[in-house]
PDB file of C-alpha atoms in Angstrom:
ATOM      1  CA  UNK A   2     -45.745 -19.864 -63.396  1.00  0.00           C
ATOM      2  CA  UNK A   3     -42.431 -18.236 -61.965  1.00  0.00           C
ATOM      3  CA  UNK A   4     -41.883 -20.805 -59.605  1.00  0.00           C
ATOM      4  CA  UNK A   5     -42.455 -23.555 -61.805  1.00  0.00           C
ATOM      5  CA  UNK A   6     -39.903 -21.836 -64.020  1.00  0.00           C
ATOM      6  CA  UNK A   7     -42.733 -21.619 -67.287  1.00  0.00           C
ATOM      7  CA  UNK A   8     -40.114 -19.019 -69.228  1.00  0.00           C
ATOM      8  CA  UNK A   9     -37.608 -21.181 -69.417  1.00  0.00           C
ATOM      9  CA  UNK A  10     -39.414 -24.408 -70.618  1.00  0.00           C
ATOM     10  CA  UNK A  11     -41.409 -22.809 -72.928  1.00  0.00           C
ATOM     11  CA  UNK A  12     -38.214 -21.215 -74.445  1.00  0.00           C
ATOM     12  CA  UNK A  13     -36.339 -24.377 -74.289  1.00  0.00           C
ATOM     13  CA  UNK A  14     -39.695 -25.531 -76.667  1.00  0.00           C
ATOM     14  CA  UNK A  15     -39.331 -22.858 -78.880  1.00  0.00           C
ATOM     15  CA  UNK A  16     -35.401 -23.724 -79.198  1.00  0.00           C
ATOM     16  CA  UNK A  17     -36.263 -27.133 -80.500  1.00  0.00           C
ATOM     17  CA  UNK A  18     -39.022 -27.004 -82.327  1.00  0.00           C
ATOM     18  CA  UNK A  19     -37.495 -23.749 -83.882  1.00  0.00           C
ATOM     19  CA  UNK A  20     -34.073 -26.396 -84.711  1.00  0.00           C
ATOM     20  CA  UNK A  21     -36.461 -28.988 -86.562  1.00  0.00           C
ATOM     21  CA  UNK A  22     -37.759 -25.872 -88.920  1.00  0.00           C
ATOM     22  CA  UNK A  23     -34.370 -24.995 -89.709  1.00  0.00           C
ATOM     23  CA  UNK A  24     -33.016 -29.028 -90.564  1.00  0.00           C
ATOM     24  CA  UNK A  25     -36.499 -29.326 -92.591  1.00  0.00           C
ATOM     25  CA  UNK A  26     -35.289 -25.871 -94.459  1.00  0.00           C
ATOM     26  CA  UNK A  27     -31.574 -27.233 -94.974  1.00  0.00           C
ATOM     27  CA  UNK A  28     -33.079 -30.205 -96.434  1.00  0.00           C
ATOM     28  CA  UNK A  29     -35.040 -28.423 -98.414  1.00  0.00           C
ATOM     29  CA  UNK A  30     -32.064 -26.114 -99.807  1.00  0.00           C
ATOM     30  CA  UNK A  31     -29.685 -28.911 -99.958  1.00  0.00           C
ATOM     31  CA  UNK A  32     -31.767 -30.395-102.705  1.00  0.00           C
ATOM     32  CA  UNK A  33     -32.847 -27.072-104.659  1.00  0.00           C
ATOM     33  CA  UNK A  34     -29.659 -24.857-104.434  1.00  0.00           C
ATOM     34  CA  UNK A  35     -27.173 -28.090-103.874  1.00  0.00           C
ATOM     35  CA  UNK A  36     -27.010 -30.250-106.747  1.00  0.00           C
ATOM     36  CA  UNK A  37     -24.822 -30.017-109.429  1.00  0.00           C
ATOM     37  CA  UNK A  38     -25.940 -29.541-113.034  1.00  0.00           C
ATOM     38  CA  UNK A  39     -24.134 -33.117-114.260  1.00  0.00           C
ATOM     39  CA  UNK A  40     -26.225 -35.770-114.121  1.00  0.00           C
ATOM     40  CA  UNK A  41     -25.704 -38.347-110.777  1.00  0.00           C
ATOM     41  CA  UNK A  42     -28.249 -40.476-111.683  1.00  0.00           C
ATOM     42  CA  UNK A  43     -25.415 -42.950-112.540  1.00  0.00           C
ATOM     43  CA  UNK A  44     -23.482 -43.204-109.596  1.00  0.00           C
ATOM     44  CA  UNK A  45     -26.907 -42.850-106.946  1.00  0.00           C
ATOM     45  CA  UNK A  46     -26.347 -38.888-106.261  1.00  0.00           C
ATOM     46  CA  UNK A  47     -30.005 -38.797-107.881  1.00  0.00           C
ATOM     47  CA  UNK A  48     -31.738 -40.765-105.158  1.00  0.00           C
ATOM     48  CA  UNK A  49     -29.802 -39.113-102.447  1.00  0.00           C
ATOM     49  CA  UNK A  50     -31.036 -35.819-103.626  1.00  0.00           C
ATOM     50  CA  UNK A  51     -34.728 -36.578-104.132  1.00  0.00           C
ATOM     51  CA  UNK A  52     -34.319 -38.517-100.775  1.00  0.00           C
ATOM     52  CA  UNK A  53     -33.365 -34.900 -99.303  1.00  0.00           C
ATOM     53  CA  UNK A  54     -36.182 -33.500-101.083  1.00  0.00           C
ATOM     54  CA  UNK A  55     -38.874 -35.514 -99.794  1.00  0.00           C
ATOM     55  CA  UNK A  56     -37.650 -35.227 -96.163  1.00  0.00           C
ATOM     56  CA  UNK A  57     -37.197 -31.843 -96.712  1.00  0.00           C
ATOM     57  CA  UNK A  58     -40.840 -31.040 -98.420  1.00  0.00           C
ATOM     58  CA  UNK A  59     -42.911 -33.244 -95.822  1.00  0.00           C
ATOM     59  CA  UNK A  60     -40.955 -31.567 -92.718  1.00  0.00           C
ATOM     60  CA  UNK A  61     -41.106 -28.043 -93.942  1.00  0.00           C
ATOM     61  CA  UNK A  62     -45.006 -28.624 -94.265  1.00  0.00           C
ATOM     62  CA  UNK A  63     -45.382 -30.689 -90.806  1.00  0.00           C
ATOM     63  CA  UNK A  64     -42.942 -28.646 -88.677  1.00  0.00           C
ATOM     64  CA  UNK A  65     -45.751 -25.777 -88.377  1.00  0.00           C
ATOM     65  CA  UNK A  66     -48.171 -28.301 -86.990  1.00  0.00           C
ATOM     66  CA  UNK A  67     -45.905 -30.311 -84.738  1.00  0.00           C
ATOM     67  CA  UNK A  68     -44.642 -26.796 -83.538  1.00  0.00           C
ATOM     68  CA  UNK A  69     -47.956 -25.398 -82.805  1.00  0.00           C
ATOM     69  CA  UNK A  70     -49.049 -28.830 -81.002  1.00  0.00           C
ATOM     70  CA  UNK A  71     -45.739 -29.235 -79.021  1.00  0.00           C
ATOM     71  CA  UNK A  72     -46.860 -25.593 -77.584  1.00  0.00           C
ATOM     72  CA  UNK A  73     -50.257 -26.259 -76.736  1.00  0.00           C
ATOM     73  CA  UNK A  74     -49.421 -29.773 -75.471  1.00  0.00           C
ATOM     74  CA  UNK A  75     -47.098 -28.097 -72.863  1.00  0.00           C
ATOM     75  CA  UNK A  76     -48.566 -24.730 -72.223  1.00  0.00           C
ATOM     76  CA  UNK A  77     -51.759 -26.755 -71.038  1.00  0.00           C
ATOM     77  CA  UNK A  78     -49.700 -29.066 -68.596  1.00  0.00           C
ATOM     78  CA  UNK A  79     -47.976 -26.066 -67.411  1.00  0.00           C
ATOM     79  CA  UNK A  80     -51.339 -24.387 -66.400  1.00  0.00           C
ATOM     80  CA  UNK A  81     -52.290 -27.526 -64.508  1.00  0.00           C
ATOM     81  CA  UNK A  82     -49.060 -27.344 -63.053  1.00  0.00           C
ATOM     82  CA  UNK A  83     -49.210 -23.972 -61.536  1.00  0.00           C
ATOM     83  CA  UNK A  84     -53.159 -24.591 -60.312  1.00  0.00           C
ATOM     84  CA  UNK A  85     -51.139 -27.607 -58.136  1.00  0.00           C
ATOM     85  CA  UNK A  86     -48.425 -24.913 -57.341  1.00  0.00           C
ATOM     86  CA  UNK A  87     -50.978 -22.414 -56.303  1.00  0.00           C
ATOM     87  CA  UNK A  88     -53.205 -24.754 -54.554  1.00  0.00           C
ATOM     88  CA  UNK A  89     -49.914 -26.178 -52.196  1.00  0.00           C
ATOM     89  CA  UNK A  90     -49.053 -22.363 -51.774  1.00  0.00           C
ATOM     90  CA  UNK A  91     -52.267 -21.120 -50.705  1.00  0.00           C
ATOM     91  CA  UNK A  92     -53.120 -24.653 -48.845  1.00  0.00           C
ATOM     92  CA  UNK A  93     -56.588 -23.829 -50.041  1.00  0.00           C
ATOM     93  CA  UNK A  94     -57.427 -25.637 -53.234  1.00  0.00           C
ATOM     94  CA  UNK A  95     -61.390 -25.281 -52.960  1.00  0.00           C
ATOM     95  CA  UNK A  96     -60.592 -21.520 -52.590  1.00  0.00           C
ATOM     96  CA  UNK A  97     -59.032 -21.505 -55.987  1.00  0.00           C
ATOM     97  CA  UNK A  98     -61.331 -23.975 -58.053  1.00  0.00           C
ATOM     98  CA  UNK A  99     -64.424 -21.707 -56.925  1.00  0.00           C
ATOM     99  CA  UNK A 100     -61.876 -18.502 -58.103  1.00  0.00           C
ATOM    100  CA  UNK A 101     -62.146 -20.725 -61.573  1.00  0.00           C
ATOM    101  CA  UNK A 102     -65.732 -21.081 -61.157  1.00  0.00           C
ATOM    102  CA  UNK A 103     -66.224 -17.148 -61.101  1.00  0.00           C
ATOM    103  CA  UNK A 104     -64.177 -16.523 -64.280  1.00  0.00           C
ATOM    104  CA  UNK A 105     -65.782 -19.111 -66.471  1.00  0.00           C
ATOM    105  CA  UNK A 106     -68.888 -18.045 -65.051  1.00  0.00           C
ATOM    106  CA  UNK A 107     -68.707 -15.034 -67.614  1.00  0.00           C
ATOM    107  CA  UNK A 108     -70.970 -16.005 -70.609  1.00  0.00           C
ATOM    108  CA  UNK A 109     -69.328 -13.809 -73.381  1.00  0.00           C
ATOM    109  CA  UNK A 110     -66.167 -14.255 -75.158  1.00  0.00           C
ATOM    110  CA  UNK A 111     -63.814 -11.006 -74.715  1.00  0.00           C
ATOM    111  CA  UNK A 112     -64.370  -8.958 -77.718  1.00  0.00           C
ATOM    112  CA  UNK A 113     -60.700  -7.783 -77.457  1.00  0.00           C
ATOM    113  CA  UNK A 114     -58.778 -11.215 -77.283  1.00  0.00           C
ATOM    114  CA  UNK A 115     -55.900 -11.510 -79.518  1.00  0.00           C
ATOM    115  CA  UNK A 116     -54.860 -15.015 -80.517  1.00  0.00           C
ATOM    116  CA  UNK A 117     -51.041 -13.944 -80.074  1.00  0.00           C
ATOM    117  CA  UNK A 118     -51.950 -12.612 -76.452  1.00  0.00           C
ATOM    118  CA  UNK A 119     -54.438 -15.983 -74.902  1.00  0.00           C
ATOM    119  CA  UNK A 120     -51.868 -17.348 -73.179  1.00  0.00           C
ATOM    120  CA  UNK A 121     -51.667 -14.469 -70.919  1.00  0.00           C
ATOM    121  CA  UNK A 122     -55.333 -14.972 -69.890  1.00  0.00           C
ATOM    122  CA  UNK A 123     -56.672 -16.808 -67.097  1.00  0.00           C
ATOM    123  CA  UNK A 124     -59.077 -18.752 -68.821  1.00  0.00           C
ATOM    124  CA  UNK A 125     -59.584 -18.763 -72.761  1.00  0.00           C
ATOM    125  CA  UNK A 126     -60.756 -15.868 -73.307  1.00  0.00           C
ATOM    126  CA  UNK A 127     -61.982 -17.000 -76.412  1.00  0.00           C
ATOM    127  CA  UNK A 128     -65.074 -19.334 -75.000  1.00  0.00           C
ATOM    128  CA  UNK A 129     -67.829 -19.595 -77.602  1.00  0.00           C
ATOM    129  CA  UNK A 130     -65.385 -19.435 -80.628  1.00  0.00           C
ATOM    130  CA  UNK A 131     -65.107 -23.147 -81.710  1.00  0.00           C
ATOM    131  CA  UNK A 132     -62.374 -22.737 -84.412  1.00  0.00           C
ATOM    132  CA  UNK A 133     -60.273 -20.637 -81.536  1.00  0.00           C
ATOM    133  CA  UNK A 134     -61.202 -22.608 -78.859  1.00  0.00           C
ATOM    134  CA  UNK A 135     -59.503 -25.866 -80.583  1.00  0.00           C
ATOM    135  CA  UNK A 136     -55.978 -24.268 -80.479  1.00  0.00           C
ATOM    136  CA  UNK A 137     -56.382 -23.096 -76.696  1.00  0.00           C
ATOM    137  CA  UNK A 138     -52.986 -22.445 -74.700  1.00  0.00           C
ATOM    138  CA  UNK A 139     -55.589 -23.476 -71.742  1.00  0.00           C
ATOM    139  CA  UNK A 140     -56.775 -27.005 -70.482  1.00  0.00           C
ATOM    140  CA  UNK A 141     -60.772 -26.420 -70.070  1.00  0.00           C
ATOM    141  CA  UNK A 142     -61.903 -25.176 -66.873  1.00  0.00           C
ATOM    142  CA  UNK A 143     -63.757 -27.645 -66.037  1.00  0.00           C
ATOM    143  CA  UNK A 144     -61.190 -30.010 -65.827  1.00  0.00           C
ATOM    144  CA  UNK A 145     -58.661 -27.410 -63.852  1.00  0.00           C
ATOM    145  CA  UNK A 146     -61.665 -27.134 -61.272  1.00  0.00           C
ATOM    146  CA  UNK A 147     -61.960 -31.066 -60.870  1.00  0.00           C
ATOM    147  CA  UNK A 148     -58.736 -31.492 -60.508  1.00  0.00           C
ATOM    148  CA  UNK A 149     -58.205 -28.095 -57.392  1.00  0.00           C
ATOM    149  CA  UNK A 150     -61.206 -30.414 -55.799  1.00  0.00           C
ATOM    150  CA  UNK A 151     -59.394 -33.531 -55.847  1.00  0.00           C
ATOM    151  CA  UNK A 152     -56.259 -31.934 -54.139  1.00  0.00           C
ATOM    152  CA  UNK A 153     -58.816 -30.703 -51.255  1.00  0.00           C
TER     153      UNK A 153
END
């Protein structure tokens, strides 16, 4: 992950999906705290506003989401990333997919786990656990092994 510079994309991810929460909460404030009290119904300031207000409404309820699946889409390409990274440094792929094998060999979820702290694991550490096991910051083992034994 250090070589493949992981800190810095994932922070670059943050940065923008943190920037679409804040333009979905300006949208948001621009229509409840920015109108005036006359009526612009008139002149079109009325449709503007509730224009603003339905952007700002359907992105401040799907920024969440997109945020959380913008970090799991890249968090899992990063892990296959630095297996490949590993794999070229080592020169010993096999080596490392039967390392894999041994972890997700273990038949019990860690009682411990913290969802704010998975990404740090080597594997999810919360196997077993369907509703946890959906969000995962990890690509399935499985899949990391296959693809360590089609670099060999």
């Amino acid at each position: 992950h250090v070589k493949n510079y992981d800190i810095r994309v994932m922070t670059i991810v943050v940065i923008m999906v943190g920037a679409i929460a804040i333009i979905s909460d300006l949208f948001f404030r621009i229509r409840l705290f920015g109108g005036s009290q006359n009526d612009n119904r008139s002149n079109g300031g009325g449709q503007l506003g509730a224009v603003l207000a339905i952007v700002g409404v359907v992105l401040l309820i799907l920024s969440p989401i997109i945020a959380e699946l913008i970090k799991l889409a890249v968090s899992r390409k990063r892990e296959y990333l630095a297996d490949a990274s590993g794999a070229l440094l080592t020169r010993y792929p096999e080596g490392l997919a039967r390392a894999l094998e041994k972890i997700s060999a273990s038949p019990e979820p860690l009682k411990t786990a913290n969802a704010a702290t998975a990404h740090l694991f080597i594997s999810n550490p919360f196997k077993g656990r369907k509703a946890k096991s959906l969000f995962s910051t990890h690509p399935p083992l499985a899949d990391r092994i296959a693809k360590l034994r089609g670099m060999a």
